[in-house]
PDB file of C-alpha atoms and ligand atoms in Angstrom:
ATOM      1  CA  MET A   1      48.311-158.737 138.284  1.00  0.00           C
ATOM      2  CA  ASN A   2      49.035-159.360 134.619  1.00  0.00           C
ATOM      3  CA  ASP A   3      48.046-162.451 132.614  1.00  0.00           C
ATOM      4  CA  GLY A   4      51.524-163.933 132.952  1.00  0.00           C
ATOM      5  CA  PHE A   5      53.847-165.327 130.316  1.00  0.00           C
ATOM      6  CA  THR A   6      54.035-168.326 127.980  1.00  0.00           C
ATOM      7  CA  PRO A   7      57.559-169.760 127.571  1.00  0.00           C
ATOM      8  CA  VAL A   8      59.190-169.893 124.133  1.00  0.00           C
ATOM      9  CA  PRO A   9      61.259-173.091 124.394  1.00  0.00           C
ATOM     10  CA  ARG A  10      63.014-173.240 121.000  1.00  0.00           C
ATOM     11  CA  CYS A  11      64.689-170.883 118.573  1.00  0.00           C
ATOM     12  CA  TRP A  12      62.116-169.545 116.108  1.00  0.00           C
ATOM     13  CA  ILE A  13      64.662-169.759 113.285  1.00  0.00           C
ATOM     14  CA  CYS A  14      66.555-173.049 113.668  1.00  0.00           C
ATOM     15  CA  ASP A  15      64.616-174.890 116.446  1.00  0.00           C
ATOM     16  CA  GLY A  16      67.775-174.849 118.601  1.00  0.00           C
ATOM     17  CA  GLU A  17      67.169-175.405 122.327  1.00  0.00           C
ATOM     18  CA  ARG A  18      70.446-173.999 123.701  1.00  0.00           C
ATOM     19  CA  LEU A  19      69.537-170.397 124.445  1.00  0.00           C
ATOM     20  CA  THR A  20      71.765-168.028 126.445  1.00  0.00           C
ATOM     21  CA  PRO A  21      70.479-164.918 128.318  1.00  0.00           C
ATOM     22  CA  ILE A  22      71.956-161.694 126.924  1.00  0.00           C
ATOM     23  CA  HIS A  23      69.619-158.930 128.105  1.00  0.00           C
ATOM     24  CA  ILE A  24      66.509-158.202 130.180  1.00  0.00           C
ATOM     25  CA  ALA A  25      63.440-156.739 128.481  1.00  0.00           C
ATOM     26  CA  ARG A  26      61.335-154.641 130.840  1.00  0.00           C
ATOM     27  CA  PHE A  27      57.712-153.638 130.569  1.00  0.00           C
ATOM     28  CA  ASP A  28      56.349-150.148 131.069  1.00  0.00           C
ATOM     29  CA  LEU A  29      52.851-149.811 129.632  1.00  0.00           C
ATOM     30  CA  HIS A  30      51.408-147.350 132.135  1.00  0.00           C
ATOM     31  CA  GLU A  31      50.263-145.031 129.314  1.00  0.00           C
ATOM     32  CA  TYR A  32      47.605-147.665 128.478  1.00  0.00           C
ATOM     33  CA  VAL A  33      46.072-147.567 131.968  1.00  0.00           C
ATOM     34  CA  GLN A  34      42.815-145.986 130.702  1.00  0.00           C
ATOM     35  CA  GLN A  35      42.691-147.487 127.202  1.00  0.00           C
ATOM     36  CA  ASP A  36      43.602-151.095 128.097  1.00  0.00           C
ATOM     37  CA  PRO A  37      44.031-151.976 131.816  1.00  0.00           C
ATOM     38  CA  PRO A  38      45.002-155.671 131.230  1.00  0.00           C
ATOM     39  CA  LEU A  39      47.806-154.485 128.946  1.00  0.00           C
ATOM     40  CA  ALA A  40      48.922-151.813 131.410  1.00  0.00           C
ATOM     41  CA  ALA A  41      49.097-154.500 134.124  1.00  0.00           C
ATOM     42  CA  TYR A  42      52.366-155.763 132.559  1.00  0.00           C
ATOM     43  CA  THR A  43      54.118-152.622 133.827  1.00  0.00           C
ATOM     44  CA  GLY A  44      56.989-153.687 136.081  1.00  0.00           C
ATOM     45  CA  ALA A  45      57.329-157.180 134.578  1.00  0.00           C
ATOM     46  CA  ALA A  46      60.557-158.343 132.919  1.00  0.00           C
ATOM     47  CA  VAL A  47      61.563-161.189 130.635  1.00  0.00           C
ATOM     48  CA  PRO A  48      65.049-162.346 129.565  1.00  0.00           C
ATOM     49  CA  LEU A  49      66.174-161.976 125.977  1.00  0.00           C
ATOM     50  CA  LEU A  50      67.987-165.127 124.810  1.00  0.00           C
ATOM     51  CA  ARG A  51      70.497-165.777 122.040  1.00  0.00           C
ATOM     52  CA  CYS A  52      70.449-169.069 120.183  1.00  0.00           C
ATOM     53  CA  ASP A  53      73.854-170.786 120.444  1.00  0.00           C
ATOM     54  CA  ARG A  54      73.425-172.335 117.000  1.00  0.00           C
ATOM     55  CA  CYS A  55      72.259-169.491 114.731  1.00  0.00           C
ATOM     56  CA  GLY A  56      72.805-166.342 116.827  1.00  0.00           C
ATOM     57  CA  PHE A  57      69.173-165.237 116.666  1.00  0.00           C
ATOM     58  CA  GLY A  58      67.824-163.354 119.707  1.00  0.00           C
ATOM     59  CA  GLN A  59      64.289-163.812 121.053  1.00  0.00           C
ATOM     60  CA  PRO A  60      62.429-163.513 124.384  1.00  0.00           C
ATOM     61  CA  ALA A  61      62.336-166.421 126.838  1.00  0.00           C
ATOM     62  CA  ALA A  62      58.566-165.974 127.047  1.00  0.00           C
ATOM     63  CA  LEU A  63      55.711-164.004 125.512  1.00  0.00           C
ATOM     64  CA  PRO A  64      52.869-162.258 127.353  1.00  0.00           C
ATOM     65  CA  SER A  65      49.902-164.616 127.627  1.00  0.00           C
ATOM     66  CA  LEU A  66      47.445-161.736 127.240  1.00  0.00           C
ATOM     67  CA  PRO A  67      45.525-162.457 124.002  1.00  0.00           C
ATOM     68  CA  ASN A  68      46.562-160.149 121.126  1.00  0.00           C
ATOM     69  CA  TYR A  69      49.247-158.487 123.254  1.00  0.00           C
ATOM     70  CA  PHE A  70      51.048-157.066 120.201  1.00  0.00           C
ATOM     71  CA  ASP A  71      47.929-155.811 118.410  1.00  0.00           C
ATOM     72  CA  ARG A  72      46.869-154.116 121.658  1.00  0.00           C
ATOM     73  CA  MET A  73      50.264-152.467 122.117  1.00  0.00           C
ATOM     74  CA  TYR A  74      50.192-151.160 118.529  1.00  0.00           C
ATOM     75  CA  ASP A  75      46.611-149.895 118.880  1.00  0.00           C
ATOM     76  CA  GLN A  76      47.854-146.346 119.223  1.00  0.00           C
ATOM     77  CA  ARG A  77      45.314-143.565 118.762  1.00  0.00           C
ATOM     78  CA  TRP A  78      47.430-141.203 116.705  1.00  0.00           C
ATOM     79  CA  SER A  79      46.282-137.663 115.922  1.00  0.00           C
ATOM     80  CA  ASP A  80      45.559-136.555 112.328  1.00  0.00           C
ATOM     81  CA  GLU A  81      48.490-134.141 112.561  1.00  0.00           C
ATOM     82  CA  TRP A  82      50.904-136.896 113.620  1.00  0.00           C
ATOM     83  CA  VAL A  83      49.786-139.198 110.785  1.00  0.00           C
ATOM     84  CA  ARG A  84      50.261-136.445 108.179  1.00  0.00           C
ATOM     85  CA  ALA A  85      53.663-135.506 109.638  1.00  0.00           C
ATOM     86  CA  GLU A  86      54.778-139.157 109.410  1.00  0.00           C
ATOM     87  CA  HIS A  87      53.781-139.246 105.736  1.00  0.00           C
ATOM     88  CA  ASP A  88      55.713-136.037 105.043  1.00  0.00           C
ATOM     89  CA  ALA A  89      58.777-136.994 107.128  1.00  0.00           C
ATOM     90  CA  THR A  90      61.992-137.616 105.188  1.00  0.00           C
ATOM     91  CA  TYR A  91      63.961-139.600 107.793  1.00  0.00           C
ATOM     92  CA  LYS A  92      63.420-142.968 106.070  1.00  0.00           C
ATOM     93  CA  ASP A  93      63.935-141.783 102.488  1.00  0.00           C
ATOM     94  CA  ALA A  94      67.476-143.195 102.243  1.00  0.00           C
ATOM     95  CA  VAL A  95      66.131-146.586 103.346  1.00  0.00           C
ATOM     96  CA  PHE A  96      63.286-146.453 100.815  1.00  0.00           C
ATOM     97  CA  ALA A  97      65.642-145.467  97.979  1.00  0.00           C
ATOM     98  CA  ASP A  98      67.970-148.330  98.885  1.00  0.00           C
ATOM     99  CA  VAL A  99      65.113-150.873  98.891  1.00  0.00           C
ATOM    100  CA  LEU A 100      63.840-149.696  95.497  1.00  0.00           C
ATOM    101  CA  SER A 101      67.294-149.713  93.908  1.00  0.00           C
ATOM    102  CA  GLY A 102      67.893-153.286  95.114  1.00  0.00           C
ATOM    103  CA  LEU A 103      64.573-154.447  93.650  1.00  0.00           C
ATOM    104  CA  THR A 104      65.027-152.485  90.411  1.00  0.00           C
ATOM    105  CA  ALA A 105      68.394-154.186  89.890  1.00  0.00           C
ATOM    106  CA  ARG A 106      66.858-157.636  90.364  1.00  0.00           C
ATOM    107  CA  LEU A 107      63.629-157.407  88.361  1.00  0.00           C
ATOM    108  CA  PRO A 108      63.044-156.518  84.697  1.00  0.00           C
ATOM    109  CA  PRO A 109      61.055-153.306  83.996  1.00  0.00           C
ATOM    110  CA  SER A 110      58.017-155.374  82.999  1.00  0.00           C
ATOM    111  CA  ARG A 111      57.721-156.672  86.588  1.00  0.00           C
ATOM    112  CA  ARG A 112      56.681-153.788  88.803  1.00  0.00           C
ATOM    113  CA  ARG A 113      53.762-155.063  90.943  1.00  0.00           C
ATOM    114  CA  LEU A 114      54.744-154.400  94.565  1.00  0.00           C
ATOM    115  CA  LEU A 115      53.161-154.971  97.983  1.00  0.00           C
ATOM    116  CA  ASP A 116      54.484-153.001 100.967  1.00  0.00           C
ATOM    117  CA  VAL A 117      53.670-154.985 104.116  1.00  0.00           C
ATOM    118  CA  GLY A 118      53.248-152.637 107.084  1.00  0.00           C
ATOM    119  CA  ALA A 119      52.606-149.664 104.801  1.00  0.00           C
ATOM    120  CA  HIS A 120      52.181-147.220 107.722  1.00  0.00           C
ATOM    121  CA  THR A 121      51.230-143.778 106.300  1.00  0.00           C
ATOM    122  CA  GLY A 122      52.173-144.664 102.720  1.00  0.00           C
ATOM    123  CA  ARG A 123      55.367-142.702 102.137  1.00  0.00           C
ATOM    124  CA  PHE A 124      57.133-145.715 100.642  1.00  0.00           C
ATOM    125  CA  ILE A 125      54.145-146.465  98.365  1.00  0.00           C
ATOM    126  CA  ALA A 126      54.223-142.865  97.120  1.00  0.00           C
ATOM    127  CA  THR A 127      57.990-143.088  96.513  1.00  0.00           C
ATOM    128  CA  ALA A 128      57.645-146.406  94.667  1.00  0.00           C
ATOM    129  CA  ARG A 129      54.791-145.147  92.469  1.00  0.00           C
ATOM    130  CA  ARG A 130      56.794-142.090  91.452  1.00  0.00           C
ATOM    131  CA  ALA A 131      59.572-144.486  90.412  1.00  0.00           C
ATOM    132  CA  GLY A 132      57.167-146.400  88.154  1.00  0.00           C
ATOM    133  CA  TRP A 133      56.117-149.240  90.476  1.00  0.00           C
ATOM    134  CA  ASN A 134      52.509-150.397  90.648  1.00  0.00           C
ATOM    135  CA  ALA A 135      52.622-150.346  94.440  1.00  0.00           C
ATOM    136  CA  GLU A 136      49.967-151.380  96.965  1.00  0.00           C
ATOM    137  CA  GLY A 137      50.022-151.631 100.743  1.00  0.00           C
ATOM    138  CA  LEU A 138      48.954-153.875 103.600  1.00  0.00           C
ATOM    139  CA  GLU A 139      48.424-152.119 106.923  1.00  0.00           C
ATOM    140  CA  LEU A 140      46.913-153.281 110.208  1.00  0.00           C
ATOM    141  CA  ASN A 141      46.170-149.846 111.648  1.00  0.00           C
ATOM    142  CA  PRO A 142      42.935-148.595 109.987  1.00  0.00           C
ATOM    143  CA  LYS A 143      43.784-144.943 110.514  1.00  0.00           C
ATOM    144  CA  THR A 144      47.257-144.928 108.944  1.00  0.00           C
ATOM    145  CA  GLY A 145      46.082-147.344 106.235  1.00  0.00           C
ATOM    146  CA  ALA A 146      43.193-145.074 105.224  1.00  0.00           C
ATOM    147  CA  PHE A 147      45.544-142.103 105.175  1.00  0.00           C
ATOM    148  CA  ALA A 148      48.050-144.030 103.010  1.00  0.00           C
ATOM    149  CA  ALA A 149      45.308-144.928 100.489  1.00  0.00           C
ATOM    150  CA  ALA A 150      44.015-141.344 100.292  1.00  0.00           C
ATOM    151  CA  ALA A 151      47.496-139.829 100.008  1.00  0.00           C
ATOM    152  CA  THR A 152      48.768-142.197  97.300  1.00  0.00           C
ATOM    153  CA  GLY A 153      45.670-143.293  95.361  1.00  0.00           C
ATOM    154  CA  ALA A 154      46.933-146.869  95.810  1.00  0.00           C
ATOM    155  CA  PRO A 155      44.973-149.821  97.211  1.00  0.00           C
ATOM    156  CA  VAL A 156      45.908-150.270 100.872  1.00  0.00           C
ATOM    157  CA  HIS A 157      44.467-153.496 102.274  1.00  0.00           C
ATOM    158  CA  GLN A 158      43.547-153.530 105.960  1.00  0.00           C
ATOM    159  CA  GLY A 159      44.928-156.482 107.893  1.00  0.00           C
ATOM    160  CA  ASN A 160      48.129-158.442 108.433  1.00  0.00           C
ATOM    161  CA  VAL A 161      49.948-161.236 106.591  1.00  0.00           C
ATOM    162  CA  HIS A 162      47.704-163.846 108.193  1.00  0.00           C
ATOM    163  CA  THR A 163      44.354-162.249 107.288  1.00  0.00           C
ATOM    164  CA  PHE A 164      45.456-161.093 103.822  1.00  0.00           C
ATOM    165  CA  ASP A 165      45.859-163.492 100.937  1.00  0.00           C
ATOM    166  CA  ALA A 166      47.156-162.923  97.444  1.00  0.00           C
ATOM    167  CA  ASP A 167      48.288-166.010  95.581  1.00  0.00           C
ATOM    168  CA  ALA A 168      51.360-165.165  93.451  1.00  0.00           C
ATOM    169  CA  ALA A 169      50.038-161.656  92.825  1.00  0.00           C
ATOM    170  CA  TYR A 170      53.192-159.560  93.244  1.00  0.00           C
ATOM    171  CA  ASP A 171      56.646-159.250  91.686  1.00  0.00           C
ATOM    172  CA  ALA A 172      58.041-157.688  94.847  1.00  0.00           C
ATOM    173  CA  VAL A 173      57.085-157.686  98.519  1.00  0.00           C
ATOM    174  CA  THR A 174      58.728-155.331 101.007  1.00  0.00           C
ATOM    175  CA  LEU A 175      59.038-155.806 104.775  1.00  0.00           C
ATOM    176  CA  THR A 176      60.775-152.632 105.974  1.00  0.00           C
ATOM    177  CA  ASP A 177      61.084-152.324 109.767  1.00  0.00           C
ATOM    178  CA  VAL A 178      58.322-154.891 110.222  1.00  0.00           C
ATOM    179  CA  LEU A 179      59.847-158.336 110.780  1.00  0.00           C
ATOM    180  CA  GLU A 180      61.541-157.394 114.079  1.00  0.00           C
ATOM    181  CA  HIS A 181      58.112-156.726 115.601  1.00  0.00           C
ATOM    182  CA  ILE A 182      56.255-160.015 114.930  1.00  0.00           C
ATOM    183  CA  PRO A 183      56.781-163.215 116.993  1.00  0.00           C
ATOM    184  CA  ASP A 184      57.672-166.352 115.021  1.00  0.00           C
ATOM    185  CA  PRO A 185      59.119-164.504 112.016  1.00  0.00           C
ATOM    186  CA  ARG A 186      59.419-167.629 109.852  1.00  0.00           C
ATOM    187  CA  MET A 187      55.629-167.850 109.819  1.00  0.00           C
ATOM    188  CA  VAL A 188      55.547-164.310 108.372  1.00  0.00           C
ATOM    189  CA  LEU A 189      58.088-165.273 105.694  1.00  0.00           C
ATOM    190  CA  ARG A 190      56.028-168.381 104.854  1.00  0.00           C
ATOM    191  CA  ARG A 191      52.973-166.190 104.238  1.00  0.00           C
ATOM    192  CA  VAL A 192      54.693-163.552 102.108  1.00  0.00           C
ATOM    193  CA  HIS A 193      56.399-166.259 100.035  1.00  0.00           C
ATOM    194  CA  ARG A 194      53.004-167.186  98.618  1.00  0.00           C
ATOM    195  CA  PHE A 195      52.138-163.537  97.820  1.00  0.00           C
ATOM    196  CA  LEU A 196      55.055-163.515  95.335  1.00  0.00           C
ATOM    197  CA  ALA A 197      54.847-164.666  91.751  1.00  0.00           C
ATOM    198  CA  PRO A 198      57.564-167.133  90.677  1.00  0.00           C
ATOM    199  CA  GLY A 199      60.818-165.238  90.169  1.00  0.00           C
ATOM    200  CA  GLY A 200      59.602-162.394  92.396  1.00  0.00           C
ATOM    201  CA  TYR A 201      61.705-160.875  95.165  1.00  0.00           C
ATOM    202  CA  LEU A 202      61.230-160.170  98.836  1.00  0.00           C
ATOM    203  CA  ALA A 203      63.118-157.229 100.392  1.00  0.00           C
ATOM    204  CA  VAL A 204      63.523-157.328 104.188  1.00  0.00           C
ATOM    205  CA  LYS A 205      65.023-154.558 106.293  1.00  0.00           C
ATOM    206  CA  VAL A 206      65.558-155.172 110.019  1.00  0.00           C
ATOM    207  CA  PRO A 207      67.845-153.817 112.743  1.00  0.00           C
ATOM    208  CA  HIS A 208      71.046-155.854 113.201  1.00  0.00           C
ATOM    209  CA  GLY A 209      70.503-157.239 116.723  1.00  0.00           C
ATOM    210  CA  PRO A 210      74.087-157.525 118.080  1.00  0.00           C
ATOM    211  CA  ALA A 211      75.172-154.231 116.455  1.00  0.00           C
ATOM    212  CA  GLN A 212      72.225-152.397 117.998  1.00  0.00           C
ATOM    213  CA  ARG A 213      73.159-153.780 121.425  1.00  0.00           C
ATOM    214  CA  VAL A 214      76.748-152.558 121.016  1.00  0.00           C
ATOM    215  CA  LYS A 215      75.429-149.113 120.066  1.00  0.00           C
ATOM    216  CA  GLU A 216      72.979-149.002 122.984  1.00  0.00           C
ATOM    217  CA  ARG A 217      75.647-150.054 125.484  1.00  0.00           C
ATOM    218  CA  ALA A 218      78.001-147.364 124.157  1.00  0.00           C
ATOM    219  CA  ARG A 219      75.213-144.816 124.487  1.00  0.00           C
ATOM    220  CA  ALA A 220      74.603-145.949 128.075  1.00  0.00           C
ATOM    221  CA  ARG A 221      78.287-145.391 128.881  1.00  0.00           C
ATOM    222  CA  ILE A 222      78.213-141.879 127.424  1.00  0.00           C
ATOM    223  CA  HIS A 223      74.896-140.777 128.953  1.00  0.00           C
ATOM    224  CA  ARG A 224      74.662-141.723 132.598  1.00  0.00           C
ATOM    225  CA  GLY A 225      71.196-142.936 133.500  1.00  0.00           C
ATOM    226  CA  TYR A 226      70.427-144.116 129.946  1.00  0.00           C
ATOM    227  CA  ARG A 227      69.338-147.748 129.920  1.00  0.00           C
ATOM    228  CA  PRO A 228      69.555-149.899 126.755  1.00  0.00           C
ATOM    229  CA  SER A 229      65.904-150.299 125.822  1.00  0.00           C
ATOM    230  CA  LEU A 230      65.554-151.922 122.394  1.00  0.00           C
ATOM    231  CA  ALA A 231      63.646-154.925 123.677  1.00  0.00           C
ATOM    232  CA  ASP A 232      61.435-153.132 126.213  1.00  0.00           C
ATOM    233  CA  ASN A 233      57.735-154.070 126.018  1.00  0.00           C
ATOM    234  CA  LEU A 234      59.017-156.546 123.385  1.00  0.00           C
ATOM    235  CA  VAL A 235      58.675-153.835 120.750  1.00  0.00           C
ATOM    236  CA  HIS A 236      61.630-155.564 119.094  1.00  0.00           C
ATOM    237  CA  VAL A 237      60.760-159.196 119.637  1.00  0.00           C
ATOM    238  CA  ASN A 238      63.201-160.583 117.024  1.00  0.00           C
ATOM    239  CA  HIS A 239      66.931-159.766 117.031  1.00  0.00           C
ATOM    240  CA  PHE A 240      68.502-160.888 113.753  1.00  0.00           C
ATOM    241  CA  THR A 241      72.091-161.565 112.775  1.00  0.00           C
ATOM    242  CA  PRO A 242      73.011-161.840 109.075  1.00  0.00           C
ATOM    243  CA  ASP A 243      73.253-165.626 109.440  1.00  0.00           C
ATOM    244  CA  SER A 244      69.939-166.113 111.221  1.00  0.00           C
ATOM    245  CA  LEU A 245      68.167-163.843 108.704  1.00  0.00           C
ATOM    246  CA  SER A 246      69.473-165.755 105.682  1.00  0.00           C
ATOM    247  CA  ARG A 247      68.776-169.072 107.406  1.00  0.00           C
ATOM    248  CA  ALA A 248      65.158-168.015 108.071  1.00  0.00           C
ATOM    249  CA  LEU A 249      64.667-167.032 104.416  1.00  0.00           C
ATOM    250  CA  GLU A 250      66.233-170.235 103.084  1.00  0.00           C
ATOM    251  CA  ARG A 251      64.214-172.451 105.408  1.00  0.00           C
ATOM    252  CA  GLU A 252      61.034-170.862 104.054  1.00  0.00           C
ATOM    253  CA  GLY A 253      61.998-171.737 100.487  1.00  0.00           C
ATOM    254  CA  PHE A 254      63.604-168.506  99.302  1.00  0.00           C
ATOM    255  CA  ARG A 255      66.645-168.692  96.979  1.00  0.00           C
ATOM    256  CA  GLU A 256      69.463-166.326  95.977  1.00  0.00           C
ATOM    257  CA  VAL A 257      69.439-164.848  99.477  1.00  0.00           C
ATOM    258  CA  THR A 258      71.740-161.879 100.062  1.00  0.00           C
ATOM    259  CA  VAL A 259      72.151-159.920 103.305  1.00  0.00           C
ATOM    260  CA  ASN A 260      74.002-156.591 103.279  1.00  0.00           C
ATOM    261  CA  PRO A 261      74.251-153.595 105.624  1.00  0.00           C
ATOM    262  CA  GLY A 262      70.981-151.638 105.418  1.00  0.00           C
ATOM    263  CA  ALA A 263      70.719-147.892 104.841  1.00  0.00           C
ATOM    264  CA  PRO A 264      70.270-145.742 107.958  1.00  0.00           C
ATOM    265  CA  GLU A 265      67.387-143.541 109.036  1.00  0.00           C
ATOM    266  CA  LEU A 266      68.464-139.899 108.824  1.00  0.00           C
ATOM    267  CA  PRO A 267      66.561-137.775 111.356  1.00  0.00           C
ATOM    268  CA  PRO A 268      66.156-134.063 110.630  1.00  0.00           C
ATOM    269  CA  GLY A 269      68.438-131.540 112.335  1.00  0.00           C
ATOM    270  CA  GLY A 270      72.073-132.218 113.123  1.00  0.00           C
ATOM    271  CA  ARG A 271      73.884-132.386 109.778  1.00  0.00           C
ATOM    272  CA  ALA A 272      76.917-133.823 111.567  1.00  0.00           C
ATOM    273  CA  ALA A 273      74.864-136.684 113.000  1.00  0.00           C
ATOM    274  CA  ARG A 274      73.443-137.470 109.542  1.00  0.00           C
ATOM    275  CA  PHE A 275      76.927-137.396 108.039  1.00  0.00           C
ATOM    276  CA  ILE A 276      78.214-139.844 110.666  1.00  0.00           C
ATOM    277  CA  ARG A 277      75.307-142.232 110.066  1.00  0.00           C
ATOM    278  CA  ARG A 278      75.968-142.226 106.317  1.00  0.00           C
ATOM    279  CA  LEU A 279      79.683-142.717 106.884  1.00  0.00           C
ATOM    280  CA  VAL A 280      79.139-145.677 109.237  1.00  0.00           C
ATOM    281  CA  PHE A 281      76.732-147.253 106.725  1.00  0.00           C
ATOM    282  CA  LEU A 282      79.099-146.806 103.769  1.00  0.00           C
ATOM    283  CA  SER A 283      82.033-148.148 105.818  1.00  0.00           C
ATOM    284  CA  ALA A 284      80.014-151.253 106.663  1.00  0.00           C
ATOM    285  CA  ARG A 285      79.038-151.714 103.023  1.00  0.00           C
ATOM    286  CA  VAL A 286      82.547-151.435 101.556  1.00  0.00           C
ATOM    287  CA  ALA A 287      84.456-153.316 104.284  1.00  0.00           C
ATOM    288  CA  PRO A 288      84.891-157.050 103.574  1.00  0.00           C
ATOM    289  CA  GLY A 289      82.594-158.873 106.001  1.00  0.00           C
ATOM    290  CA  GLY A 290      81.265-155.480 107.130  1.00  0.00           C
ATOM    291  CA  VAL A 291      77.752-156.869 107.505  1.00  0.00           C
ATOM    292  CA  HIS A 292      78.964-158.944 110.468  1.00  0.00           C
ATOM    293  CA  THR A 293      80.430-155.963 112.338  1.00  0.00           C
ATOM    294  CA  PRO A 294      78.770-153.400 114.649  1.00  0.00           C
ATOM    295  CA  LEU A 295      79.129-150.877 111.793  1.00  0.00           C
ATOM    296  CA  ALA A 296      76.162-152.591 110.139  1.00  0.00           C
ATOM    297  CA  LEU A 297      73.389-151.260 112.371  1.00  0.00           C
ATOM    298  CA  ASN A 298      70.725-152.470 109.928  1.00  0.00           C
ATOM    299  CA  LEU A 299      70.403-155.465 107.631  1.00  0.00           C
ATOM    300  CA  GLN A 300      68.924-155.405 104.136  1.00  0.00           C
ATOM    301  CA  ALA A 301      68.102-158.782 102.646  1.00  0.00           C
ATOM    302  CA  TYR A 302      66.788-159.794  99.236  1.00  0.00           C
ATOM    303  CA  ALA A 303      65.490-163.241  98.424  1.00  0.00           C
ATOM    304  CA  ARG A 304      63.885-164.819  95.377  1.00  0.00           C
ATOM    305  CA  ARG A 305      60.866-167.076  95.055  1.00  0.00           C
ATOM    306  CA  ASP A 306      61.596-169.879  92.576  1.00  0.00           C
TER     307      ASP A 306
HETATM  308 ZN1   ZN B   1      68.675-170.654 116.236  1.00  0.00          ZN
END
């Protein structure tokens, strides 16, 4: 038996109460059976994913009641080789370059203090420092965080946005592939807002919820036996649309909010596959309203602290 679930009655973004089921998230945590039996006990459970009628945001109908469920799921004991390979991997470089160019265009050269929230193995910090940014990181996982600090020479603080505090210390804060993983995302935005100095910018990259579902359903039609799995184990707990992402930022006091199609990850191998991903991204970016279409598989937002 698992610890059960705690209902989430209202939309985390707009407080709307009319929520429509769109998907079922299933749990398979059997690989934790030795490391964390109470976590593994959720294997076989399922919870509906709901879409808010008012703002389009997607979130689970309930969260696991097991204390620190998410921290326990992300407590992965990675090997040294895997950590190094992640730091050396190039698949996110197009995303990182896009984030830096958006921030560079918005901030004068004198403002280059940056905090990367969810710094992982530090590849983005290294990229930012080479481009002249005074970049630091915040990372929950002690192993990847220590690697990131050693590999970049940058301060990498251990913790999350709730344990860390930095009052108006940064000109830029980045949340790249982080916000989709943390329940109650407005609380995260509230915290990072105070890390920014006045006039500083937040850059947020998340998957585009509805577009990812279209892609997963298409994949399921092509490959028999493939099951759309983006929400499984609640790895993706938040499913943003452009409107719900800008609404979340504005409600937490950010101004000059823009949301555009985000750059794609480009996995190694398969030049044709990489070409198609770039083409889909560029099509979404040049098409009027492209950010609202399934071509925009990712969303890249910028928002200013007054
Ligand atoms: Zn809503």
